[in-house]
GROMACS .gro file of C-alpha atoms in nm:
model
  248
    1UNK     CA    1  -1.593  -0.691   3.728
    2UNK     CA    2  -1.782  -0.384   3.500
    3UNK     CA    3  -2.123  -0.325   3.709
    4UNK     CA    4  -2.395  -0.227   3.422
    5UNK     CA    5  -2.225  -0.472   3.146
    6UNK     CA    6  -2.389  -0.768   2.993
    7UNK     CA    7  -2.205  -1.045   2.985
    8UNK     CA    8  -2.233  -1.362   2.717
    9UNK     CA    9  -2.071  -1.661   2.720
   10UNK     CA   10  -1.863  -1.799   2.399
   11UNK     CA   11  -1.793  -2.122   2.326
   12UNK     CA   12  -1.558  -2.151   2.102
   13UNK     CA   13  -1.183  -2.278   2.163
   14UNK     CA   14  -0.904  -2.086   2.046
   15UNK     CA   15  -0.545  -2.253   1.975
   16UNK     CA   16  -0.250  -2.086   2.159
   17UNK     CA   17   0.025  -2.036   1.937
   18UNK     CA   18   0.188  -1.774   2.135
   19UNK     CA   19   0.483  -1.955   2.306
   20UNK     CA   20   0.244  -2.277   2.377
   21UNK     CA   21   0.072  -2.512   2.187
   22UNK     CA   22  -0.182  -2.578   2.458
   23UNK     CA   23  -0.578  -2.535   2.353
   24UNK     CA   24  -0.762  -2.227   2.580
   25UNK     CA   25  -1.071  -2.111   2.596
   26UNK     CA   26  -1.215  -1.793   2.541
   27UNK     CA   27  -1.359  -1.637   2.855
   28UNK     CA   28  -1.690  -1.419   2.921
   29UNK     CA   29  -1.723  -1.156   2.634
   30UNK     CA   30  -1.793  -0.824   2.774
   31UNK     CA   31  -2.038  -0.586   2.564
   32UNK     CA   32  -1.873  -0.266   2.669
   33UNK     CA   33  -2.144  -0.118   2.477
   34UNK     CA   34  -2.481  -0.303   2.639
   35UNK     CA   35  -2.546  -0.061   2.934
   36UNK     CA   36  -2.603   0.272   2.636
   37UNK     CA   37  -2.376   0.447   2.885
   38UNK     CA   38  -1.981   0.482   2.957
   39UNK     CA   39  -2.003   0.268   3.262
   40UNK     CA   40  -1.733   0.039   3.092
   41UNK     CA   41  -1.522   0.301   2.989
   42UNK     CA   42  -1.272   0.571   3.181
   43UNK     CA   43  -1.424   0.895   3.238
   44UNK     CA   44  -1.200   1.129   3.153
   45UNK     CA   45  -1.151   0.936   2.803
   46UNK     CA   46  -1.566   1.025   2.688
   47UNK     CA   47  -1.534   1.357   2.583
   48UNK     CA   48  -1.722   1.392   2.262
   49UNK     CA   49  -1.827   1.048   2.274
   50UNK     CA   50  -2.199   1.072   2.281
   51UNK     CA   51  -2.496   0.763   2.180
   52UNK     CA   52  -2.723   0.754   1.943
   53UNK     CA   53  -2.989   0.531   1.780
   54UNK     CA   54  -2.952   0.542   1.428
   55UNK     CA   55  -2.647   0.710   1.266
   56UNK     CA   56  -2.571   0.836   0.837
   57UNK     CA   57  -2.267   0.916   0.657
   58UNK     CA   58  -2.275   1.236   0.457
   59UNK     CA   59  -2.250   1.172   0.079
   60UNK     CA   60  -1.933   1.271  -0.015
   61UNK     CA   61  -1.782   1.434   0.310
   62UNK     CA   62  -1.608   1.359   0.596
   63UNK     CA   63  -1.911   1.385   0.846
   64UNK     CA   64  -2.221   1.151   0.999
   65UNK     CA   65  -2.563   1.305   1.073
   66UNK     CA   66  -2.754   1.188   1.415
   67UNK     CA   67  -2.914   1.323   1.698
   68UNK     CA   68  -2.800   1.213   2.033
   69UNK     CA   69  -2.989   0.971   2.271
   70UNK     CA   70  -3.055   1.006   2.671
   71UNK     CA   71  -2.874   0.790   2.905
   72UNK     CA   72  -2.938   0.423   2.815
   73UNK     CA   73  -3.152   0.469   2.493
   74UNK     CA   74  -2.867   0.424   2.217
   75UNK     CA   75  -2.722   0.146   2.130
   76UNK     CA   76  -2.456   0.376   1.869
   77UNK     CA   77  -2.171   0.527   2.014
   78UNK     CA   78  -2.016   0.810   1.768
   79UNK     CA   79  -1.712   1.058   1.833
   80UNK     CA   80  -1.912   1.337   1.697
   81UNK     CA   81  -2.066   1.503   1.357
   82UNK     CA   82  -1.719   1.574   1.186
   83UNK     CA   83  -1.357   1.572   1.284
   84UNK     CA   84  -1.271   1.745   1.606
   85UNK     CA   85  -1.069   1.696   1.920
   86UNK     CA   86  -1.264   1.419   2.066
   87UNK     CA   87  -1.067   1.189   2.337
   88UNK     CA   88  -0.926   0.869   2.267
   89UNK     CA   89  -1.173   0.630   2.414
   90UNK     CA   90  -1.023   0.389   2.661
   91UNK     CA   91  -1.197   0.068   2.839
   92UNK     CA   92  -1.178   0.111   3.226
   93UNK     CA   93  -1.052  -0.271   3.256
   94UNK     CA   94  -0.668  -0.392   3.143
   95UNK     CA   95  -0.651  -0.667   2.925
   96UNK     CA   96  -0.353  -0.940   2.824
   97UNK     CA   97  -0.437  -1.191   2.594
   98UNK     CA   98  -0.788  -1.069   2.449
   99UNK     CA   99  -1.032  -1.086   2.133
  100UNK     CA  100  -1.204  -0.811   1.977
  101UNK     CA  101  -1.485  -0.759   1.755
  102UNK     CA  102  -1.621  -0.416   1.660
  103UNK     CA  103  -1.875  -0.326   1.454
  104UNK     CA  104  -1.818   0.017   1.303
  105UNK     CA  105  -1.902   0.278   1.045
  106UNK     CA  106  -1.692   0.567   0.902
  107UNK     CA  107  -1.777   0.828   0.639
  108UNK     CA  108  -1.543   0.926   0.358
  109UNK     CA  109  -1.213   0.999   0.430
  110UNK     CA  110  -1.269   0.906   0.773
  111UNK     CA  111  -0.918   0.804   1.000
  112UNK     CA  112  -0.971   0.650   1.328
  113UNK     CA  113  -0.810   0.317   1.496
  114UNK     CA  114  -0.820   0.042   1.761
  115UNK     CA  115  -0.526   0.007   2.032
  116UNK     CA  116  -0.494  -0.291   2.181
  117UNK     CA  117  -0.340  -0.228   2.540
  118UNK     CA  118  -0.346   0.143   2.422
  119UNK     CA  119  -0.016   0.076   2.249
  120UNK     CA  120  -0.090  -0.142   1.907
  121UNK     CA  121  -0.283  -0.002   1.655
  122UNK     CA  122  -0.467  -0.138   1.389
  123UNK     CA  123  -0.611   0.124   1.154
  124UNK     CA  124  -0.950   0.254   1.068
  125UNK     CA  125  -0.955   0.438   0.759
  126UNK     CA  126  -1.163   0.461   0.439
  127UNK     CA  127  -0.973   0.300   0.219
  128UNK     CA  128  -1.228   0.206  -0.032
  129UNK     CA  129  -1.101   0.129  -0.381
  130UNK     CA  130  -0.755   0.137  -0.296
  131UNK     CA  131  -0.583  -0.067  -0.518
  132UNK     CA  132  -0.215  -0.114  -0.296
  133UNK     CA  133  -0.269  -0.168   0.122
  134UNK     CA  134  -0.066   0.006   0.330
  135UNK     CA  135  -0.002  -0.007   0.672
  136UNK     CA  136  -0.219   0.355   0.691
  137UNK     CA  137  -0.542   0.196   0.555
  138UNK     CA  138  -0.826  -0.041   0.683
  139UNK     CA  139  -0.645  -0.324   0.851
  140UNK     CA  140  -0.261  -0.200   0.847
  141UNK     CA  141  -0.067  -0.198   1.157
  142UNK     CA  142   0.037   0.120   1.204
  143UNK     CA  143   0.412   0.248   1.207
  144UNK     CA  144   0.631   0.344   1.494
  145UNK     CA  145   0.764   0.669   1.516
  146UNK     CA  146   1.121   0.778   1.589
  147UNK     CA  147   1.187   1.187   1.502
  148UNK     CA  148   1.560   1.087   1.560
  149UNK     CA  149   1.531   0.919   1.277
  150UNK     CA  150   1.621   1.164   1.034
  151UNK     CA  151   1.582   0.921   0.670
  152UNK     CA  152   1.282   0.764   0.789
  153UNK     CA  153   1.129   0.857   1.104
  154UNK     CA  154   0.840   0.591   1.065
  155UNK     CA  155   0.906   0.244   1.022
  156UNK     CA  156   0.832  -0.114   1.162
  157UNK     CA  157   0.409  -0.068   0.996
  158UNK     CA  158   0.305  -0.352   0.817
  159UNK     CA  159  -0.039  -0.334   0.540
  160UNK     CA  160  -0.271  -0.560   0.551
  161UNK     CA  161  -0.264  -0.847   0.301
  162UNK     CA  162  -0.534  -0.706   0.103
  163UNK     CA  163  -0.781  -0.422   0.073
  164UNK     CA  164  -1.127  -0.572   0.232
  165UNK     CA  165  -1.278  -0.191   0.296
  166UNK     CA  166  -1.636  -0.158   0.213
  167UNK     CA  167  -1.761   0.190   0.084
  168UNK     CA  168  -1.771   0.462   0.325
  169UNK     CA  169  -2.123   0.498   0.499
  170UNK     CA  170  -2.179   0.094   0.539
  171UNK     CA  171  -2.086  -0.075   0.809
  172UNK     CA  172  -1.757  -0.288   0.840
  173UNK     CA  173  -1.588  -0.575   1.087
  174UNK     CA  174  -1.298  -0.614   1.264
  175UNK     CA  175  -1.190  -0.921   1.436
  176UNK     CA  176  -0.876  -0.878   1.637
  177UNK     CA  177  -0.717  -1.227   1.784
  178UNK     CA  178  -0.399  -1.053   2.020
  179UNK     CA  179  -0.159  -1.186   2.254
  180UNK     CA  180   0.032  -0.940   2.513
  181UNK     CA  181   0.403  -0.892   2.529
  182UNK     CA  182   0.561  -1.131   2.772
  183UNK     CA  183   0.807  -1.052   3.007
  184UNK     CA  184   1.116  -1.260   3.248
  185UNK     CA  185   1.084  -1.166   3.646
  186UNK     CA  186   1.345  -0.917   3.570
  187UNK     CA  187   1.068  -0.720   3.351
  188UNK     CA  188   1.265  -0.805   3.054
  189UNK     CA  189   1.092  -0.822   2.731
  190UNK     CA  190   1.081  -1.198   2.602
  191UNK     CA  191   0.850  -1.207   2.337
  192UNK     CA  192   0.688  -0.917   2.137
  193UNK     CA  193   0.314  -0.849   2.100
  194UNK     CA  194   0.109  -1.043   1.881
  195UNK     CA  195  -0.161  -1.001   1.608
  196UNK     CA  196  -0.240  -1.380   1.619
  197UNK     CA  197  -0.543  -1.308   1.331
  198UNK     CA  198  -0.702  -0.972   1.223
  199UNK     CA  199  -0.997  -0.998   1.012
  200UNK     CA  200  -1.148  -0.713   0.817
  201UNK     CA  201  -1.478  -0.755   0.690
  202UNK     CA  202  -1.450  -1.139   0.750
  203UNK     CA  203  -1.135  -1.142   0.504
  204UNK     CA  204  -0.803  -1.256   0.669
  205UNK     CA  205  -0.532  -0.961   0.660
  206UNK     CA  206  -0.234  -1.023   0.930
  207UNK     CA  207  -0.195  -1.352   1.057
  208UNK     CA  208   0.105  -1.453   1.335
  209UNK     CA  209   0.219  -1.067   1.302
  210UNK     CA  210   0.418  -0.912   1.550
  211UNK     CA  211   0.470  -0.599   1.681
  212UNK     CA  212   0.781  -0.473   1.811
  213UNK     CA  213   0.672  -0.189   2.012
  214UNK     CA  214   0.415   0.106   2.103
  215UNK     CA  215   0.256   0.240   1.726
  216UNK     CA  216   0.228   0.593   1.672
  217UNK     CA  217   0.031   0.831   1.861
  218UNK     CA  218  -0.008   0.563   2.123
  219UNK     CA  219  -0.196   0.637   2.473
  220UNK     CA  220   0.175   0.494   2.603
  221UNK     CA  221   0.517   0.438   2.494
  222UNK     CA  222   0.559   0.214   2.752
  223UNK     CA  223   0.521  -0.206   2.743
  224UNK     CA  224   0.370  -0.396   3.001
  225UNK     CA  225   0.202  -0.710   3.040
  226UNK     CA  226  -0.135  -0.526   3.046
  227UNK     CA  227  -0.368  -0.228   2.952
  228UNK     CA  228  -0.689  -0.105   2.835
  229UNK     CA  229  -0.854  -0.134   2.479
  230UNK     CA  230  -0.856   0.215   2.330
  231UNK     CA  231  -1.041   0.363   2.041
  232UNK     CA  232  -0.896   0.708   1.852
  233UNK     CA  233  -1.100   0.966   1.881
  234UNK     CA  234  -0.950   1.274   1.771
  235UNK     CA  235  -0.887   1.199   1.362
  236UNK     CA  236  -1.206   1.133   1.226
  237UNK     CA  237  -1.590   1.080   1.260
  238UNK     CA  238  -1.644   0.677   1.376
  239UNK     CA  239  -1.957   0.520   1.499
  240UNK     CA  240  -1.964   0.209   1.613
  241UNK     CA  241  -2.258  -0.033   1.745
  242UNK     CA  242  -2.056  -0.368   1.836
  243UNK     CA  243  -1.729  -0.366   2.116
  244UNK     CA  244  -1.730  -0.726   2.226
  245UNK     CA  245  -1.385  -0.770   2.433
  246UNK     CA  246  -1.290  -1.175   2.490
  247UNK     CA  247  -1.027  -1.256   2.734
  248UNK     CA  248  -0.825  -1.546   2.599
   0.00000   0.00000   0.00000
């Protein structure tokens, strides 16, 4: 268990559809945020990160304006005032079957993403008043990438069924209902990871979607049954005040 973490209890039942039709609850929710520190999160994964209390987007440009807090008095996490070579943020714990809601804000322009077992990735981006999704903006699941694949090195990324991205400088939802990849006792690959829901904003964009391996720019090109939530760091300015991560 994460010493320093506060820990709340949800109620709510989720339906696995993943291979079973059993009902399973949700588990503790872990705040990896609550403690204002990184005690929830690998060390060498925080460079750049820093906390904060309150936290602005720059009219306009690809940048947020705060001023950093002392250990334990922010409740903001941000990857910095504009785009630089931050680390990719990654929880200390592995997870399988998980939920997870974050709470975030971006400035114009602004790229980032969430990994689930630092190999899926569903994008961050400011894709206000874009009038066709694609698997780049808010929402998408990102493409794979294969160089040796001379016509079309990226493939398998899948947009979200609609736009739901507020305006740059407000802050947005995600909602992220995942099951892990399953495997035989041979370590076989029997089933493929699973977006079972991802909300944006409280709007429905992938539901039952599978991916079919590591997304680009993963933390591993590896699958296994487990591994840690990750945030990008290195793309674009991101803060975010809510990281609630639900074993299912």
């Amino acid at each position: 268990m994460l010493r320093n973490v506060r820990k709340t209890t949800l109620l709510s039942l989720t339906i696995l559809s993943f291979g079973s039709n059993l009902c399973q609850a949700e588990s503790e929710s872990t705040d990896l945020l609550a403690a204002g520190n990184f005690a929830a999160f690998q060390e060498n994964s925080i460079r750049g990160w820093v906390y904060t209390s309150k936290v602005n987007a720059v009219d306009g440009r690809q940048a947020l304006t705060f001023e950093p807090a002392g250990d334990g008095k922010g409740s903001i996490l941000v990857n910095g005032k504009e785009k630089n070579n931050t680390a990719y943020l990654l929880s200390k714990d592995d997870f399988q079957d998980v939920r997870v809601q974050l709470e975030f804000l971006i400035p114009k322009g602004s790229n980032s993403g969430i990994y689930l077992m630092g190999r899926y990735e569903i994008q961050i981006f400011d894709s206000y008043g874009a009038k066709q999704p694609a698997s780049s903006g808010l929402g998408g699941l990102y493409q794979r990438w294969d160089p040796e694949r001379k016509d079309k090195p990226g493939f398998d990324g899948v947009a979200p069924r609609l736009n739901a991205s507020k305006a740059p400088g407000q802050w947005q939802t995600l909602d992220i209902t995942f099951r892990a990849p399953r495997f035989n006792e041979d370590g076989a690959k029997t089933q493929n990871a699973l977006f079972e829901k991802v909300f944006v904003n409280g709007q429905l964009v992938h539901e039952n979607q599978e991916a079919s391996g590591p997304t680009r720019s993963a933390k591993f090109n590896d699958e296994k049954a487990s591994g840690p939530v990750m945030v990008q760091g290195d793309h674009g300015p991101i803060a975010i005040r809510k990281f609630l991560v639900t074993p299912l």
